[in-house]
Amino acid sequence: MNVLVIVLYLAAMVVIGLWAARRAHTATDYRVAGRRLGTGLYTSTMAAVVLGGASTVGGVGLGYQYGISGMWLVVAIATGLAVLSLFFAPRIQSLKVFTVSQMLQLRYGARGGATASSFVMLAYTVMIAVTSTAAYASIFSVLFPISRPWAILLGGVVVIAYSVLGGMWSITLTDLMQFVFMTIGIFAILLPFSLAAGGGWSGITERLDASYFSAGSMGFQAIVTQFVVYGFGMLIGQDIWQRVFTARSPKVARWGGLAAAGYVAVYGVAGALIGTAAAAVLPTLEVPEEAFAAMAQYHVPAGLGGVVLAAGVAAMMSTASGATIAAATVARVDVVPTLRGLFGASPEDVERARSEEASVTKDRVYVVVVGLVITALSMLVSSTVVALTIAYDLLVGGLLVAVLGGLVWRRGTAAGALWSMAAGVVATVAGMLAFGVLANAPIYLGLVSSAVVFVVVSLVTRPTPPQISEEWNRRIQESKA
């Protein structure tokens, strides 16, 4: 019964993709859903994209390890999303661009580090997609008699199929369905059945150590790092910004994003509680991340268990598809045009790929190629945690200050942005070499170095030229209208 539910769910994703393809007529439709999403669609699609396998399967696993303190990873994501929505999303939406790198070029000019940032952003979005794609194996290899590579291929092909058809419109509509599955599967089914399996809250408290019910049992340093890495990552990730670009207005971007942040925070608490109940019911699991699937299979009735597993797949697919189209957009709009320009392509050809009149067919080709690369990497990469940590550290340590500084500080200059990125990346890499990839120090070194260099260099160099500032200010004023 559970297998049938998953098969029907996967088929529905492809059907929705086919239906949504009718809406993708222009590059703007394909990349950012025509910038036409209202509050309801925007809230659901934003919540779906930030709640991936790490938040769902991983969040339950953290609850299994640390009890209610396992909520902090997802709460950190919710906090970052709330800050983004309240303070930055209206400005971002008003810029009418497709990528973070385009924002940097608009704010600082051609010498503001936009080219370098696009390569960092491409690596980040690819690794986000790889992590989510690899996570399919945790569910598909259990349900179907297939090995890990075939499980990854199954999930990857489905995501590519519905993403390539209608682009962001396909992803938006499938995200809506995924949001519904996640809400029902986690809140209406898995949480109450998990608590019941443990004998209610009183039964769970009797079976477990008091540390499981302490919000700080994960450790202060680990909790702070969750906010620094994942909270800050929410502020500048291309996969998140591309959803902001889909909003119909600055108002939708602000309030729809805040609603999504509230939902994400509650989702994190629910996952931690499910994991806590699993620790009481299944105390001998060797891998904490297995708690999600184990509770769905053994403590939820057949059929309903399939809905829960579909909720897990939905979380993975929503993040994987969002990161895939983000990576394809960065490659199409930023990276490849830059490389073509270096090898002699005319400025007109380069700008055409970045414009709203770009070929939708070519955008589809990029999604297919990038999706296949992501699927192949998911099979080959043994430690996605290490790869994801490197991507997040370089993103936050290298780009955060230049991006947010450009949004809030008028005196920030192109030289300041460029050198802050260089200092942040060098300091982050040096920290990884000195303290290890998984250490906390590299990202702190990167942030501090980037911030100091950004402020100092901006103050000692000439302000941004008036012609650049005027266009930037014109677009920003639209967010206040």
GROMACS .gro file of C-alpha atoms in nm:
model
  481
    1MET     CA    1   0.000   0.000   0.000
    2ASN     CA    2   0.280   0.243   0.090
    3VAL     CA    3   0.455   0.168  -0.239
    4LEU     CA    4   0.135   0.243  -0.434
    5VAL     CA    5   0.099   0.581  -0.264
    6ILE     CA    6   0.459   0.675  -0.357
    7VAL     CA    7   0.414   0.562  -0.720
    8LEU     CA    8   0.093   0.766  -0.756
    9TYR     CA    9   0.266   1.064  -0.597
   10LEU     CA   10   0.558   1.050  -0.842
   11ALA     CA   11   0.321   1.017  -1.137
   12ALA     CA   12   0.124   1.320  -1.014
   13MET     CA   13   0.443   1.530  -1.009
   14VAL     CA   14   0.505   1.462  -1.378
   15VAL     CA   15   0.139   1.526  -1.472
   16ILE     CA   16   0.149   1.863  -1.294
   17GLY     CA   17   0.469   1.946  -1.480
   18LEU     CA   18   0.300   1.871  -1.812
   19TRP     CA   19   0.003   2.091  -1.724
   20ALA     CA   20   0.225   2.378  -1.604
   21ALA     CA   21   0.427   2.378  -1.927
   22ARG     CA   22   0.143   2.573  -2.089
   23ARG     CA   23   0.228   2.875  -1.871
   24ALA     CA   24   0.599   2.897  -1.962
   25HIS     CA   25   0.599   3.123  -2.267
   26THR     CA   26   0.888   3.358  -2.183
   27ALA     CA   27   1.217   3.341  -1.994
   28THR     CA   28   1.051   3.533  -1.710
   29ASP     CA   29   0.775   3.273  -1.693
   30TYR     CA   30   1.025   2.990  -1.697
   31ARG     CA   31   1.278   3.131  -1.449
   32VAL     CA   32   1.058   3.317  -1.199
   33ALA     CA   33   0.696   3.213  -1.276
   34GLY     CA   34   0.627   3.544  -1.450
   35ARG     CA   35   0.682   3.731  -1.120
   36ARG     CA   36   0.310   3.678  -1.058
   37LEU     CA   37   0.272   3.469  -0.741
   38GLY     CA   38   0.021   3.584  -0.480
   39THR     CA   39   0.056   3.533  -0.106
   40GLY     CA   40  -0.089   3.180  -0.091
   41LEU     CA   41   0.124   3.028  -0.366
   42TYR     CA   42   0.430   3.225  -0.259
   43THR     CA   43   0.404   3.112   0.105
   44SER     CA   44   0.365   2.745   0.017
   45THR     CA   45   0.642   2.739  -0.242
   46MET     CA   46   0.885   2.926  -0.015
   47ALA     CA   47   0.815   2.692   0.277
   48ALA     CA   48   0.854   2.388   0.051
   49VAL     CA   49   1.189   2.494  -0.095
   50VAL     CA   50   1.357   2.563   0.241
   51LEU     CA   51   1.225   2.245   0.403
   52GLY     CA   52   1.430   1.974   0.239
   53GLY     CA   53   1.552   1.633   0.338
   54ALA     CA   54   1.790   1.784   0.594
   55SER     CA   55   1.499   1.962   0.764
   56THR     CA   56   1.262   1.663   0.752
   57VAL     CA   57   1.459   1.339   0.773
   58GLY     CA   58   1.759   1.516   0.928
   59GLY     CA   59   1.543   1.717   1.168
   60VAL     CA   60   1.377   1.401   1.299
   61GLY     CA   61   1.723   1.245   1.327
   62LEU     CA   62   1.846   1.539   1.536
   63GLY     CA   63   1.540   1.496   1.758
   64TYR     CA   64   1.636   1.129   1.796
   65GLN     CA   65   1.985   1.235   1.908
   66TYR     CA   66   1.917   1.547   2.116
   67GLY     CA   67   1.545   1.555   2.190
   68ILE     CA   68   1.364   1.886   2.152
   69SER     CA   69   1.699   2.061   2.107
   70GLY     CA   70   1.707   1.900   1.763
   71MET     CA   71   1.468   2.173   1.648
   72TRP     CA   72   1.742   2.437   1.621
   73LEU     CA   73   1.858   2.356   1.267
   74VAL     CA   74   1.511   2.417   1.126
   75VAL     CA   75   1.443   2.709   1.360
   76ALA     CA   76   1.767   2.868   1.235
   77ILE     CA   77   1.639   2.832   0.879
   78ALA     CA   78   1.307   2.988   0.983
   79THR     CA   79   1.487   3.278   1.152
   80GLY     CA   80   1.699   3.346   0.844
   81LEU     CA   81   1.388   3.337   0.625
   82ALA     CA   82   1.206   3.576   0.860
   83VAL     CA   83   1.493   3.826   0.854
   84LEU     CA   84   1.517   3.800   0.475
   85SER     CA   85   1.143   3.853   0.433
   86LEU     CA   86   1.109   4.139   0.679
   87PHE     CA   87   1.414   4.346   0.588
   88PHE     CA   88   1.540   4.248   0.243
   89ALA     CA   89   1.279   4.065   0.033
   90PRO     CA   90   1.085   4.377  -0.077
   91ARG     CA   91   1.406   4.535  -0.209
   92ILE     CA   92   1.515   4.213  -0.375
   93GLN     CA   93   1.178   4.168  -0.545
   94SER     CA   94   1.182   4.522  -0.680
   95LEU     CA   95   1.516   4.476  -0.860
   96LYS     CA   96   1.358   4.265  -1.139
   97VAL     CA   97   1.668   4.049  -1.192
   98PHE     CA   98   1.713   3.672  -1.211
   99THR     CA   99   2.024   3.604  -1.000
  100VAL     CA  100   2.222   3.726  -0.700
  101SER     CA  101   2.515   3.804  -0.929
  102GLN     CA  102   2.295   4.032  -1.139
  103MET     CA  103   2.205   4.218  -0.820
  104LEU     CA  104   2.574   4.269  -0.745
  105GLN     CA  105   2.637   4.404  -1.094
  106LEU     CA  106   2.337   4.636  -1.069
  107ARG     CA  107   2.451   4.766  -0.730
  108TYR     CA  108   2.826   4.797  -0.783
  109GLY     CA  109   2.881   4.788  -1.159
  110ALA     CA  110   3.081   4.543  -1.369
  111ARG     CA  111   3.378   4.546  -1.131
  112GLY     CA  112   3.186   4.458  -0.816
  113GLY     CA  113   3.273   4.091  -0.809
  114ALA     CA  114   2.956   3.968  -0.981
  115THR     CA  115   3.152   3.735  -1.210
  116ALA     CA  116   3.341   3.567  -0.925
  117SER     CA  117   3.026   3.539  -0.714
  118SER     CA  118   2.844   3.349  -0.990
  119PHE     CA  119   3.094   3.060  -0.976
  120VAL     CA  120   3.060   3.035  -0.597
  121MET     CA  121   2.681   3.047  -0.628
  122LEU     CA  122   2.681   2.775  -0.895
  123ALA     CA  123   2.885   2.545  -0.669
  124TYR     CA  124   2.649   2.615  -0.378
  125THR     CA  125   2.327   2.548  -0.570
  126VAL     CA  126   2.467   2.231  -0.727
  127MET     CA  127   2.566   2.091  -0.387
  128ILE     CA  128   2.225   2.177  -0.236
  129ALA     CA  129   2.065   1.980  -0.520
  130VAL     CA  130   2.314   1.693  -0.486
  131THR     CA  131   2.241   1.658  -0.115
  132SER     CA  132   1.865   1.649  -0.169
  133THR     CA  133   1.892   1.411  -0.465
  134ALA     CA  134   2.115   1.170  -0.274
  135ALA     CA  135   1.858   1.167   0.007
  136TYR     CA  136   1.602   0.987  -0.214
  137ALA     CA  137   1.796   0.668  -0.153
  138SER     CA  138   1.699   0.670   0.215
  139ILE     CA  139   1.333   0.613   0.119
  140PHE     CA  140   1.328   0.462  -0.231
  141SER     CA  141   1.584   0.192  -0.156
  142VAL     CA  142   1.364   0.080   0.136
  143LEU     CA  143   1.036   0.080  -0.057
  144PHE     CA  144   1.160  -0.061  -0.387
  145PRO     CA  145   1.395  -0.357  -0.446
  146ILE     CA  146   1.663  -0.134  -0.599
  147SER     CA  147   2.015  -0.027  -0.504
  148ARG     CA  148   2.119   0.323  -0.396
  149PRO     CA  149   2.226   0.442  -0.746
  150TRP     CA  150   1.896   0.332  -0.899
  151ALA     CA  151   1.702   0.498  -0.616
  152ILE     CA  152   1.888   0.825  -0.682
  153LEU     CA  153   1.829   0.792  -1.057
  154LEU     CA  154   1.456   0.737  -1.004
  155GLY     CA  155   1.420   1.054  -0.798
  156GLY     CA  156   1.649   1.255  -1.023
  157VAL     CA  157   1.461   1.163  -1.340
  158VAL     CA  158   1.125   1.259  -1.188
  159VAL     CA  159   1.258   1.598  -1.072
  160ILE     CA  160   1.416   1.669  -1.411
  161ALA     CA  161   1.097   1.561  -1.590
  162TYR     CA  162   0.861   1.799  -1.414
  163SER     CA  163   1.115   2.083  -1.378
  164VAL     CA  164   1.215   2.097  -1.744
  165LEU     CA  165   0.858   2.117  -1.872
  166GLY     CA  166   0.736   2.439  -1.715
  167GLY     CA  167   1.037   2.565  -1.523
  168MET     CA  168   0.945   2.768  -1.217
  169TRP     CA  169   0.574   2.734  -1.296
  170SER     CA  170   0.604   2.354  -1.279
  171ILE     CA  171   0.808   2.378  -0.961
  172THR     CA  172   0.564   2.623  -0.803
  173LEU     CA  173   0.260   2.404  -0.866
  174THR     CA  174   0.436   2.083  -0.763
  175ASP     CA  175   0.559   2.266  -0.453
  176LEU     CA  176   0.198   2.343  -0.364
  177MET     CA  177   0.117   1.972  -0.376
  178GLN     CA  178   0.435   1.891  -0.186
  179PHE     CA  179   0.344   2.148   0.080
  180VAL     CA  180   0.007   1.977   0.128
  181PHE     CA  181   0.170   1.634   0.160
  182MET     CA  182   0.427   1.768   0.407
  183THR     CA  183   0.161   1.935   0.621
  184ILE     CA  184  -0.066   1.631   0.633
  185GLY     CA  185   0.213   1.376   0.662
  186ILE     CA  186   0.401   1.548   0.945
  187PHE     CA  187   0.136   1.730   1.149
  188ALA     CA  188  -0.178   1.521   1.093
  189ILE     CA  189  -0.025   1.172   1.078
  190LEU     CA  190   0.334   1.116   1.190
  191LEU     CA  191   0.338   1.347   1.493
  192PRO     CA  192   0.022   1.214   1.663
  193PHE     CA  193   0.100   0.849   1.581
  194SER     CA  194   0.458   0.890   1.711
  195LEU     CA  195   0.341   1.042   2.038
  196ALA     CA  196   0.080   0.767   2.073
  197ALA     CA  197   0.342   0.497   2.010
  198GLY     CA  198   0.548   0.636   2.296
  199GLY     CA  199   0.254   0.625   2.536
  200GLY     CA  200   0.183   0.996   2.515
  201TRP     CA  201   0.403   1.270   2.651
  202SER     CA  202   0.407   1.120   2.999
  203GLY     CA  203   0.515   0.783   2.864
  204ILE     CA  204   0.797   0.940   2.660
  205THR     CA  205   0.927   1.141   2.958
  206GLU     CA  206   0.938   0.825   3.168
  207ARG     CA  207   1.150   0.638   2.911
  208LEU     CA  208   1.405   0.906   2.826
  209ASP     CA  209   1.675   1.098   3.008
  210ALA     CA  210   1.595   1.455   3.114
  211SER     CA  211   1.845   1.589   2.858
  212TYR     CA  212   1.598   1.502   2.581
  213PHE     CA  213   1.367   1.772   2.713
  214SER     CA  214   1.626   2.050   2.741
  215ALA     CA  215   1.636   2.307   2.461
  216GLY     CA  216   2.012   2.340   2.504
  217SER     CA  217   2.118   1.975   2.500
  218MET     CA  218   2.271   2.012   2.151
  219GLY     CA  219   2.530   2.249   2.299
  220PHE     CA  220   2.555   2.627   2.281
  221GLN     CA  221   2.830   2.636   2.019
  222ALA     CA  222   2.650   2.391   1.791
  223ILE     CA  223   2.327   2.592   1.817
  224VAL     CA  224   2.501   2.920   1.735
  225THR     CA  225   2.670   2.758   1.436
  226GLN     CA  226   2.330   2.644   1.303
  227PHE     CA  227   2.217   3.007   1.300
  228VAL     CA  228   2.539   3.134   1.143
  229VAL     CA  229   2.555   2.874   0.866
  230TYR     CA  230   2.190   2.809   0.783
  231GLY     CA  231   2.034   3.134   0.903
  232PHE     CA  232   2.280   3.349   0.709
  233GLY     CA  233   2.265   3.106   0.417
  234MET     CA  234   1.893   3.183   0.382
  235LEU     CA  235   1.976   3.551   0.327
  236ILE     CA  236   2.179   3.513   0.007
  237GLY     CA  237   2.120   3.170  -0.150
  238GLN     CA  238   2.018   3.180  -0.518
  239ASP     CA  239   1.756   2.910  -0.458
  240ILE     CA  240   1.588   3.134  -0.199
  241TRP     CA  241   1.624   3.460  -0.390
  242GLN     CA  242   1.480   3.302  -0.704
  243ARG     CA  243   1.161   3.234  -0.506
  244VAL     CA  244   1.158   3.596  -0.386
  245PHE     CA  245   1.173   3.703  -0.751
  246THR     CA  246   0.848   3.512  -0.815
  247ALA     CA  247   0.646   3.736  -0.579
  248ARG     CA  248   0.384   3.959  -0.739
  249SER     CA  249   0.479   4.259  -0.524
  250PRO     CA  250   0.714   4.365  -0.242
  251LYS     CA  251   0.421   4.322  -0.002
  252VAL     CA  252   0.374   3.958  -0.103
  253ALA     CA  253   0.749   3.897  -0.067
  254ARG     CA  254   0.746   4.036   0.287
  255TRP     CA  255   0.430   3.894   0.440
  256GLY     CA  256   0.421   3.570   0.245
  257GLY     CA  257   0.781   3.506   0.348
  258LEU     CA  258   0.705   3.577   0.715
  259ALA     CA  259   0.413   3.334   0.702
  260ALA     CA  260   0.641   3.071   0.551
  261ALA     CA  261   0.900   3.135   0.824
  262GLY     CA  262   0.637   3.078   1.094
  263TYR     CA  263   0.533   2.751   0.931
  264VAL     CA  264   0.897   2.637   0.905
  265ALA     CA  265   0.960   2.705   1.275
  266VAL     CA  266   0.659   2.499   1.381
  267TYR     CA  267   0.767   2.225   1.138
  268GLY     CA  268   1.107   2.214   1.310
  269VAL     CA  269   0.948   2.170   1.653
  270ALA     CA  270   0.725   1.892   1.518
  271GLY     CA  271   1.024   1.709   1.368
  272ALA     CA  272   1.214   1.728   1.697
  273LEU     CA  273   0.915   1.590   1.887
  274ILE     CA  274   0.880   1.302   1.639
  275GLY     CA  275   1.249   1.224   1.681
  276THR     CA  276   1.216   1.236   2.059
  277ALA     CA  277   0.925   0.990   2.046
  278ALA     CA  278   1.129   0.767   1.814
  279ALA     CA  279   1.414   0.762   2.067
  280ALA     CA  280   1.169   0.627   2.325
  281VAL     CA  281   1.008   0.372   2.093
  282LEU     CA  282   1.310   0.260   1.883
  283PRO     CA  283   1.612   0.314   2.109
  284THR     CA  284   1.847   0.082   1.915
  285LEU     CA  285   1.866   0.256   1.576
  286GLU     CA  286   2.228   0.285   1.464
  287VAL     CA  287   2.165   0.574   1.224
  288PRO     CA  288   1.949   0.859   1.367
  289GLU     CA  289   1.830   0.963   1.019
  290GLU     CA  290   1.653   0.625   0.990
  291ALA     CA  291   1.408   0.734   1.259
  292PHE     CA  292   1.177   0.910   1.010
  293ALA     CA  293   1.126   0.610   0.780
  294ALA     CA  294   1.120   0.363   1.071
  295MET     CA  295   0.838   0.545   1.251
  296ALA     CA  296   0.641   0.576   0.924
  297GLN     CA  297   0.677   0.205   0.846
  298TYR     CA  298   0.634   0.048   1.189
  299HIS     CA  299   0.412   0.285   1.384
  300VAL     CA  300   0.175   0.430   1.123
  301PRO     CA  301  -0.096   0.219   0.952
  302ALA     CA  302  -0.034   0.108   0.594
  303GLY     CA  303  -0.153   0.368   0.346
  304LEU     CA  304  -0.114   0.649   0.596
  305GLY     CA  305   0.248   0.547   0.626
  306GLY     CA  306   0.277   0.594   0.251
  307VAL     CA  307   0.150   0.951   0.288
  308VAL     CA  308   0.419   1.015   0.550
  309LEU     CA  309   0.691   0.871   0.327
  310ALA     CA  310   0.553   1.080   0.040
  311ALA     CA  311   0.589   1.384   0.268
  312GLY     CA  312   0.957   1.299   0.309
  313VAL     CA  313   0.998   1.259  -0.066
  314ALA     CA  314   0.811   1.587  -0.116
  315ALA     CA  315   1.055   1.770   0.110
  316MET     CA  316   1.352   1.631  -0.082
  317MET     CA  317   1.202   1.696  -0.426
  318SER     CA  318   1.095   2.052  -0.351
  319THR     CA  319   1.448   2.145  -0.245
  320ALA     CA  320   1.612   1.944  -0.525
  321SER     CA  321   1.395   2.101  -0.797
  322GLY     CA  322   1.439   2.450  -0.656
  323ALA     CA  323   1.816   2.411  -0.637
  324THR     CA  324   1.828   2.254  -0.984
  325ILE     CA  325   1.651   2.545  -1.155
  326ALA     CA  326   1.861   2.787  -0.947
  327ALA     CA  327   2.183   2.620  -1.065
  328ALA     CA  328   2.059   2.612  -1.424
  329THR     CA  329   1.964   2.980  -1.408
  330VAL     CA  330   2.303   3.081  -1.267
  331ALA     CA  331   2.477   2.877  -1.537
  332ARG     CA  332   2.255   3.020  -1.814
  333VAL     CA  333   2.249   3.384  -1.700
  334ASP     CA  334   2.589   3.431  -1.533
  335VAL     CA  335   2.852   3.162  -1.575
  336VAL     CA  336   2.824   3.053  -1.939
  337PRO     CA  337   2.774   3.407  -2.078
  338THR     CA  338   3.083   3.517  -1.885
  339LEU     CA  339   3.287   3.231  -2.030
  340ARG     CA  340   3.149   3.298  -2.379
  341GLY     CA  341   3.249   3.662  -2.346
  342LEU     CA  342   3.604   3.560  -2.258
  343PHE     CA  343   3.618   3.346  -2.572
  344GLY     CA  344   3.497   3.615  -2.809
  345ALA     CA  345   3.117   3.612  -2.803
  346SER     CA  346   2.966   3.950  -2.885
  347PRO     CA  347   2.823   4.162  -2.601
  348GLU     CA  348   2.482   4.142  -2.770
  349ASP     CA  349   2.483   3.760  -2.758
  350VAL     CA  350   2.590   3.764  -2.395
  351GLU     CA  351   2.318   4.010  -2.293
  352ARG     CA  352   2.054   3.817  -2.487
  353ALA     CA  353   2.103   3.514  -2.260
  354ARG     CA  354   2.053   3.739  -1.957
  355SER     CA  355   1.744   3.915  -2.087
  356GLU     CA  356   1.376   3.844  -2.035
  357GLU     CA  357   1.351   3.766  -2.407
  358ALA     CA  358   1.595   3.474  -2.387
  359SER     CA  359   1.503   3.141  -2.547
  360VAL     CA  360   1.290   2.917  -2.324
  361THR     CA  361   1.407   2.615  -2.523
  362LYS     CA  362   1.768   2.687  -2.429
  363ASP     CA  363   1.664   2.730  -2.066
  364ARG     CA  364   1.509   2.382  -2.082
  365VAL     CA  365   1.833   2.241  -2.221
  366TYR     CA  366   2.024   2.391  -1.928
  367VAL     CA  367   1.783   2.235  -1.677
  368VAL     CA  368   1.827   1.892  -1.838
  369VAL     CA  369   2.206   1.914  -1.850
  370VAL     CA  370   2.243   2.054  -1.498
  371GLY     CA  371   1.991   1.800  -1.366
  372LEU     CA  372   2.183   1.509  -1.517
  373VAL     CA  373   2.512   1.642  -1.374
  374ILE     CA  374   2.351   1.672  -1.030
  375THR     CA  375   2.211   1.318  -1.051
  376ALA     CA  376   2.551   1.177  -1.152
  377LEU     CA  377   2.731   1.364  -0.874
  378SER     CA  378   2.474   1.235  -0.623
  379MET     CA  379   2.579   0.880  -0.713
  380LEU     CA  380   2.952   0.954  -0.703
  381VAL     CA  381   2.989   1.179  -0.400
  382SER     CA  382   3.028   0.968  -0.087
  383SER     CA  383   3.022   1.251   0.169
  384THR     CA  384   2.761   1.508   0.078
  385VAL     CA  385   2.794   1.657   0.426
  386VAL     CA  386   3.153   1.764   0.356
  387ALA     CA  387   3.067   1.901   0.012
  388LEU     CA  388   2.764   2.088   0.145
  389THR     CA  389   2.964   2.234   0.434
  390ILE     CA  390   3.229   2.366   0.193
  391ALA     CA  391   2.960   2.520  -0.029
  392TYR     CA  392   2.779   2.687   0.262
  393ASP     CA  393   3.100   2.815   0.420
  394LEU     CA  394   3.222   2.970   0.096
  395LEU     CA  395   2.879   3.117   0.024
  396VAL     CA  396   2.836   3.279   0.365
  397GLY     CA  397   3.200   3.357   0.437
  398GLY     CA  398   3.266   3.493   0.089
  399LEU     CA  399   2.945   3.658  -0.033
  400LEU     CA  400   2.725   3.752   0.264
  401VAL     CA  401   2.892   4.085   0.348
  402ALA     CA  402   2.913   4.210  -0.012
  403VAL     CA  403   2.550   4.119  -0.085
  404LEU     CA  404   2.387   4.248   0.234
  405GLY     CA  405   2.628   4.540   0.252
  406GLY     CA  406   2.515   4.647  -0.092
  407LEU     CA  407   2.151   4.633   0.017
  408VAL     CA  408   2.188   4.838   0.336
  409TRP     CA  409   2.500   5.060   0.304
  410ARG     CA  410   2.511   5.323   0.031
  411ARG     CA  411   2.881   5.390   0.083
  412GLY     CA  412   2.975   5.034  -0.014
  413THR     CA  413   3.182   5.034  -0.333
  414ALA     CA  414   3.272   4.791  -0.609
  415ALA     CA  415   3.628   4.765  -0.482
  416GLY     CA  416   3.503   4.702  -0.130
  417ALA     CA  417   3.270   4.426  -0.253
  418LEU     CA  418   3.533   4.260  -0.471
  419TRP     CA  419   3.807   4.260  -0.209
  420SER     CA  420   3.569   4.153   0.068
  421MET     CA  421   3.473   3.847  -0.138
  422ALA     CA  422   3.837   3.764  -0.200
  423ALA     CA  423   3.927   3.810   0.168
  424GLY     CA  424   3.628   3.607   0.284
  425VAL     CA  425   3.698   3.316   0.050
  426VAL     CA  426   4.072   3.310   0.130
  427ALA     CA  427   4.010   3.327   0.506
  428THR     CA  428   3.744   3.056   0.487
  429VAL     CA  429   3.967   2.821   0.287
  430ALA     CA  430   4.261   2.892   0.519
  431GLY     CA  431   4.038   2.811   0.815
  432MET     CA  432   3.935   2.481   0.656
  433LEU     CA  433   4.299   2.388   0.601
  434ALA     CA  434   4.396   2.485   0.955
  435PHE     CA  435   4.097   2.360   1.156
  436GLY     CA  436   3.926   2.107   0.926
  437VAL     CA  437   3.634   2.132   0.684
  438LEU     CA  438   3.371   2.054   0.946
  439ALA     CA  439   3.507   2.297   1.208
  440ASN     CA  440   3.319   2.612   1.308
  441ALA     CA  441   3.618   2.845   1.284
  442PRO     CA  442   3.640   2.878   0.900
  443ILE     CA  443   3.306   3.051   0.855
  444TYR     CA  444   3.374   3.294   1.141
  445LEU     CA  445   3.716   3.379   0.998
  446GLY     CA  446   3.560   3.435   0.657
  447LEU     CA  447   3.284   3.661   0.789
  448VAL     CA  448   3.512   3.878   1.003
  449SER     CA  449   3.774   3.916   0.730
  450SER     CA  450   3.512   3.996   0.468
  451ALA     CA  451   3.339   4.257   0.687
  452VAL     CA  452   3.660   4.437   0.785
  453VAL     CA  453   3.787   4.452   0.427
  454PHE     CA  454   3.448   4.564   0.291
  455VAL     CA  455   3.424   4.860   0.529
  456VAL     CA  456   3.788   4.970   0.505
  457VAL     CA  457   3.822   4.944   0.127
  458SER     CA  458   3.482   5.108   0.068
  459LEU     CA  459   3.580   5.405   0.284
  460VAL     CA  460   3.914   5.461   0.111
  461THR     CA  461   3.784   5.426  -0.246
  462ARG     CA  462   3.557   5.651  -0.452
  463PRO     CA  463   3.181   5.615  -0.405
  464THR     CA  464   2.977   5.425  -0.662
  465PRO     CA  465   2.942   5.627  -0.986
  466PRO     CA  466   2.618   5.832  -1.009
  467GLN     CA  467   2.492   5.653  -1.321
  468ILE     CA  468   2.502   5.319  -1.139
  469SER     CA  469   2.352   5.457  -0.818
  470GLU     CA  470   2.064   5.626  -1.004
  471GLU     CA  471   1.940   5.304  -1.163
  472TRP     CA  472   1.979   5.117  -0.835
  473ASN     CA  473   1.789   5.384  -0.641
  474ARG     CA  474   1.513   5.395  -0.902
  475ARG     CA  475   1.442   5.025  -0.861
  476ILE     CA  476   1.469   5.036  -0.482
  477GLN     CA  477   1.214   5.317  -0.464
  478GLU     CA  478   0.960   5.086  -0.626
  479SER     CA  479   0.972   4.864  -0.318
  480LYS     CA  480   0.854   5.158  -0.107
  481ALA     CA  481   0.566   5.254  -0.331
   0.00000   0.00000   0.00000
